[in-house]
Amino acid sequence: MKKVLISTLAAALAITLIFTSCGNGDDTPFTTVPSQSSSSDNSNTEAEAEETKSAYSVSDNLIALTFDDGPGTESSEKILRILAENNAHATFFIVGYNLDERPEIVKKAAEQGNEIGNHTKGHKNLSKSTDSEIREQINYVNDKVESLTGKRPVLLRAPGGNFQGVTDKVGMPLIQWDIDTNDWRHKDTSSGRTEEQRNSEINAIVEHVMTNVAPGDIILMHEIYNFSADVCEILIPKLAAAGYKMVTVSELFEAYGTKLEAGKVYRQAVSAETTTYSNTLKIEPGVYAVTTSSSSLNLRESADINSAVLIEVPKGESLTVTESVEGWAKTSYMGYTGWVSTKYLTPAA
């Protein structure tokens, strides 16, 4: 009986040694088999990783349409319809007082797969607000949207692009843009124009976007004007026909492998594999043309992206650069002297 027991134990030990050695190479340290709970945790981790994996890639020609100041009424409904018809999504940076008036529009936008961003409670200039005012302006919208849609906004667009001096106080990534349609300049309160003139303005905006758009771009529009909705009726199908996929800002940066961080400012998504024009360029004094993809270039108070904007220099204007540091050139325009990004300057012919 003892011999049988000893033989059985020996056989079991041999089998164990065989499976142990087969599971590990000579250079692989032996690890114990995970417990049932550990295995479950690993499965959950893998499932979560699969769920958070981007549905898009850089090769998909992704761009992000963004709409400020909503929700509106008829204009918002029309924009949502056009997006749905073209299998497109957008990010809506909403204002608290409009959210209170039209919560059903925000809920509908979210249900369609669009992203809801924060544009503050009262469209306040954050650079001129106290710390407590900033918190109130931002938290009000975040709380309301979360209560309404079940999802808390993760992106902020500062009203008027005014975030100078407060980037470390907002607690959210700041989303700017690199193509400005200037649709608000042609809003429906404009008087003294014919239908033909209005259509001409719409077509000019569409042409501007189609001429300058590129993968990774963030396009700025406004949700509350019928004029903007009419632009979308032409622009969105044209973008789709040109091969662009319109996604939310979060989807755009996720596809490009960029983790958006609180307090940082983002104007476009750029692939790490793509060689881009360096913004550390130091240039020689001389005359340069403004070649920004937007309609204008900001002349800033100092060589700092967070410094105040003195005036906007229209695309195509010529500027005389008197000195330069890395990424910035000193120049004057319309009586203002300040700094512009060298990224958008080309030596004049």
XYZ file of C-alpha atoms in Angstrom:
349
model
C 0.000 0.000 0.000
C 2.857 2.329 0.889
C 4.592 1.498 -2.420
C 1.431 2.394 -4.346
C 1.061 5.694 -2.484
C 4.729 6.586 -3.060
C 4.446 5.725 -6.764
C 1.331 7.872 -7.117
C 2.987 10.855 -5.454
C 6.082 10.474 -7.616
C 4.001 10.408 -10.776
C 2.089 13.493 -9.739
C 5.352 15.318 -8.994
C 6.767 14.344 -12.380
C 3.702 15.636 -14.200
C 3.877 18.900 -12.246
C 7.546 19.350 -13.186
C 6.811 18.667 -16.827
C 4.047 21.326 -17.030
C 6.150 23.772 -15.043
C 9.119 23.483 -17.388
C 6.968 23.636 -20.540
C 5.364 26.897 -19.433
C 8.628 28.851 -19.148
C 11.689 29.234 -21.323
C 15.202 29.175 -19.912
C 15.278 32.979 -19.730
C 11.761 33.401 -18.370
C 11.345 33.554 -14.593
C 8.739 31.202 -13.190
C 5.546 32.815 -11.986
C 2.708 31.217 -10.114
C -0.673 30.748 -11.736
C -2.883 33.738 -10.849
C -5.778 33.187 -8.491
C -9.354 33.229 -9.771
C -9.825 36.833 -8.620
C -6.613 37.947 -10.309
C -7.662 36.269 -13.539
C -10.979 38.059 -13.385
C -9.246 41.379 -12.788
C -7.013 40.796 -15.818
C -10.013 39.998 -17.980
C -11.733 43.178 -16.856
C -8.619 45.202 -17.598
C -8.414 43.741 -21.099
C -12.114 44.410 -21.663
C -11.740 47.996 -20.481
C -8.727 48.501 -22.740
C -10.745 47.184 -25.681
C -13.647 49.484 -24.847
C -11.428 52.572 -24.618
C -9.498 51.770 -27.788
C -10.139 54.443 -30.394
C -12.548 53.543 -33.170
C -10.544 55.781 -35.512
C -6.980 56.192 -36.682
C -4.898 59.069 -38.024
C -5.350 57.711 -41.554
C -9.110 58.318 -41.351
C -8.791 62.032 -42.267
C -10.359 63.142 -39.013
C -11.460 66.676 -38.219
C -13.534 68.156 -35.390
C -16.431 70.548 -35.890
C -17.123 72.626 -32.798
C -20.096 74.857 -32.054
C -20.148 77.567 -29.375
C -22.789 79.458 -27.391
C -25.705 77.016 -27.642
C -28.017 75.404 -27.334
C -30.142 77.340 -29.773
C -33.576 76.461 -31.137
C -34.250 75.965 -34.857
C -30.579 76.440 -35.700
C -29.496 73.678 -33.303
C -32.180 71.305 -34.534
C -31.061 71.863 -38.114
C -27.381 71.337 -37.297
C -28.163 68.092 -35.457
C -30.212 66.856 -38.418
C -27.423 67.630 -40.892
C -24.840 65.895 -38.713
C -27.007 62.781 -38.423
C -27.691 62.683 -42.165
C -23.944 62.737 -42.884
C -22.893 60.255 -40.184
C -20.983 63.060 -38.517
C -20.463 64.116 -34.909
C -19.434 67.423 -33.339
C -18.573 68.992 -30.004
C -21.003 71.563 -28.633
C -19.550 74.036 -26.146
C -22.691 75.177 -24.390
C -23.506 78.140 -22.174
C -25.352 77.685 -18.888
C -28.130 80.204 -19.449
C -29.002 78.615 -22.811
C -28.822 75.148 -21.306
C -31.395 76.177 -18.715
C -33.718 77.386 -21.489
C -33.353 74.402 -23.819
C -32.105 71.294 -21.983
C -33.883 68.976 -24.421
C -31.563 70.094 -27.239
C -28.475 69.225 -25.215
C -29.896 65.838 -24.322
C -30.709 65.133 -27.964
C -27.217 66.156 -29.078
C -25.645 63.797 -26.543
C -27.952 60.928 -27.521
C -26.854 61.334 -31.150
C -23.249 60.698 -30.111
C -22.083 64.294 -30.037
C -19.858 65.619 -27.274
C -21.028 68.282 -24.838
C -18.318 70.714 -23.775
C -18.295 73.579 -21.280
C -18.476 77.245 -22.370
C -19.187 78.550 -18.838
C -22.427 79.468 -17.120
C -22.682 83.072 -18.307
C -20.131 83.405 -21.130
C -17.799 85.280 -18.775
C -14.263 86.430 -19.507
C -12.345 84.008 -17.302
C -9.197 86.121 -17.436
C -11.069 88.860 -15.591
C -12.807 86.566 -13.093
C -11.902 85.653 -9.523
C -11.016 82.090 -8.570
C -14.438 81.541 -7.016
C -16.179 82.979 -10.096
C -14.199 80.657 -12.335
C -15.226 77.640 -10.270
C -18.867 78.695 -10.313
C -18.878 79.351 -14.056
C -17.372 75.960 -14.853
C -18.981 73.740 -12.218
C -22.470 75.035 -12.952
C -22.369 73.723 -16.524
C -20.562 70.499 -15.614
C -23.104 69.662 -12.903
C -26.104 70.490 -15.084
C -24.864 68.482 -18.061
C -23.976 65.489 -15.917
C -27.424 65.535 -14.328
C -29.065 65.792 -17.745
C -26.991 63.352 -19.807
C -25.249 61.184 -17.227
C -21.866 62.269 -18.545
C -19.767 65.092 -17.151
C -18.068 67.428 -19.662
C -14.307 66.973 -19.885
C -13.462 69.869 -22.218
C -13.630 73.633 -21.769
C -13.633 76.454 -24.293
C -12.999 79.807 -22.695
C -15.432 82.486 -23.911
C -13.722 84.760 -26.411
C -10.640 82.552 -26.158
C -9.741 84.463 -22.988
C -7.813 82.085 -20.765
C -4.694 84.160 -20.162
C -3.488 83.812 -16.599
C -6.054 81.211 -15.548
C -4.982 77.997 -17.272
C -3.898 76.525 -13.944
C -7.274 77.307 -12.351
C -9.816 75.851 -14.755
C -9.132 72.178 -14.064
C -9.965 71.103 -17.627
C -8.237 70.952 -21.029
C -8.787 74.193 -22.983
C -9.885 73.622 -26.568
C -9.213 76.385 -29.066
C -9.296 76.046 -32.883
C -7.103 76.442 -35.924
C -9.818 77.251 -38.485
C -12.163 80.119 -37.632
C -15.197 80.420 -39.904
C -16.091 83.845 -38.476
C -19.724 82.837 -38.961
C -20.770 85.109 -36.105
C -19.791 88.166 -38.149
C -22.575 87.332 -40.607
C -25.263 86.413 -38.088
C -28.900 86.947 -38.877
C -29.216 90.285 -37.110
C -27.104 91.784 -39.886
C -29.249 94.202 -41.869
C -29.191 95.789 -45.281
C -28.148 92.749 -47.271
C -30.000 90.866 -49.963
C -30.569 87.108 -50.105
C -27.957 86.988 -52.842
C -25.420 88.710 -50.592
C -26.251 86.337 -47.746
C -25.733 83.311 -49.987
C -22.450 84.788 -51.168
C -21.277 85.065 -47.546
C -22.261 81.447 -46.910
C -20.347 80.239 -49.955
C -17.296 82.298 -48.979
C -17.142 80.567 -45.578
C -17.548 77.138 -47.173
C -14.763 77.917 -49.644
C -12.523 79.199 -46.856
C -12.895 75.981 -44.877
C -12.554 73.650 -47.859
C -9.421 75.487 -49.023
C -7.672 75.386 -45.659
C -8.916 72.238 -43.919
C -6.535 69.379 -43.180
C -6.665 66.256 -41.004
C -6.412 67.075 -37.307
C -8.062 70.488 -37.626
C -10.550 71.941 -35.153
C -13.129 74.180 -36.836
C -14.916 76.942 -34.932
C -18.580 77.736 -35.573
C -21.566 78.905 -33.541
C -24.736 77.016 -32.832
C -27.239 79.788 -32.225
C -27.479 81.410 -35.658
C -29.660 80.267 -38.563
C -26.890 81.593 -40.807
C -24.450 79.076 -39.303
C -26.929 76.238 -39.764
C -27.276 77.220 -43.414
C -23.492 77.130 -43.764
C -23.524 73.613 -42.316
C -26.098 72.496 -44.875
C -23.481 73.040 -47.578
C -20.242 72.578 -45.669
C -20.832 69.278 -43.879
C -21.809 67.289 -47.007
C -18.834 68.812 -48.854
C -16.442 67.755 -46.086
C -17.884 64.247 -46.112
C -17.625 64.045 -49.914
C -13.983 65.143 -49.675
C -13.252 62.150 -47.444
C -13.183 63.819 -44.046
C -14.673 62.100 -41.026
C -16.172 64.540 -38.567
C -15.685 63.356 -34.987
C -15.790 64.839 -31.508
C -12.765 66.642 -30.109
C -12.132 63.825 -27.631
C -12.326 61.230 -30.417
C -9.952 63.296 -32.550
C -7.215 63.502 -29.943
C -7.702 59.904 -28.860
C -7.127 58.754 -32.441
C -3.966 60.858 -32.583
C -2.743 59.309 -29.328
C -2.812 62.572 -27.387
C -3.985 62.545 -23.797
C -5.678 65.860 -23.095
C -4.445 67.434 -19.861
C -6.120 69.948 -17.576
C -4.794 73.490 -17.938
C -3.226 72.911 -21.341
C -4.375 74.634 -24.534
C -5.058 72.648 -27.721
C -5.693 74.069 -31.195
C -5.376 71.005 -33.424
C -4.360 67.358 -33.283
C -0.956 66.506 -34.703
C 0.355 63.024 -35.376
C 3.630 62.141 -33.718
C 4.578 60.448 -36.989
C 3.945 63.571 -39.046
C 6.696 66.084 -39.615
C 5.250 69.513 -38.950
C 6.558 73.012 -39.341
C 8.540 73.756 -36.208
C 7.192 76.450 -33.942
C 10.643 76.946 -32.430
C 11.834 78.728 -35.563
C 13.832 81.910 -35.105
C 13.699 84.118 -38.194
C 15.707 87.026 -39.539
C 14.377 90.621 -39.576
C 12.508 91.448 -42.754
C 9.102 91.518 -44.398
C 6.842 88.464 -44.036
C 3.354 87.529 -45.220
C 0.763 86.154 -42.805
C -0.103 82.626 -43.983
C -2.255 81.308 -41.139
C -4.930 78.703 -42.053
C -7.391 80.815 -40.077
C -8.653 84.203 -41.204
C -6.247 86.109 -38.975
C -3.157 85.868 -36.785
C -3.057 87.094 -33.208
C -0.620 89.875 -32.356
C 0.137 89.215 -28.693
C 1.466 91.394 -25.919
C 4.502 89.188 -25.348
C 6.195 86.090 -26.772
C 3.851 83.814 -24.839
C 0.817 81.904 -26.087
C -1.031 82.877 -22.906
C -0.397 86.606 -23.216
C -3.150 89.056 -24.163
C -4.161 89.536 -27.789
C -3.618 93.137 -28.888
C -5.175 92.864 -32.349
C -5.837 90.298 -35.078
C -3.765 90.558 -38.259
C -5.711 89.406 -41.344
C -4.358 86.565 -43.440
C -2.333 87.880 -46.402
C -1.125 91.026 -44.641
C 2.588 91.892 -44.738
C 4.447 92.435 -41.480
C 7.896 93.862 -40.830
C 9.744 91.749 -38.288
C 12.304 93.678 -36.226
C 13.543 90.869 -33.984
C 12.849 87.240 -33.199
C 13.156 84.688 -30.428
C 12.398 80.979 -30.703
C 8.898 80.632 -32.094
C 8.046 84.335 -31.980
C 8.620 87.463 -34.055
C 8.258 91.077 -32.945
C 6.315 93.332 -35.287
C 3.849 96.219 -35.465
C 0.375 96.475 -36.949
C -2.229 99.263 -36.854
C -0.364 101.121 -34.134
C 0.143 98.017 -31.943
C 3.542 96.466 -31.307
C 3.726 92.889 -30.130
C 4.614 89.315 -31.003
C 3.284 86.787 -33.532
C 4.011 83.103 -34.015
C 6.712 82.484 -36.616
C 4.828 79.328 -37.620
C 2.474 81.436 -39.726
C 4.960 83.773 -41.408
C 6.411 83.301 -44.887
C 9.077 85.559 -46.408
C 7.373 88.080 -48.683
C 8.133 87.731 -52.389
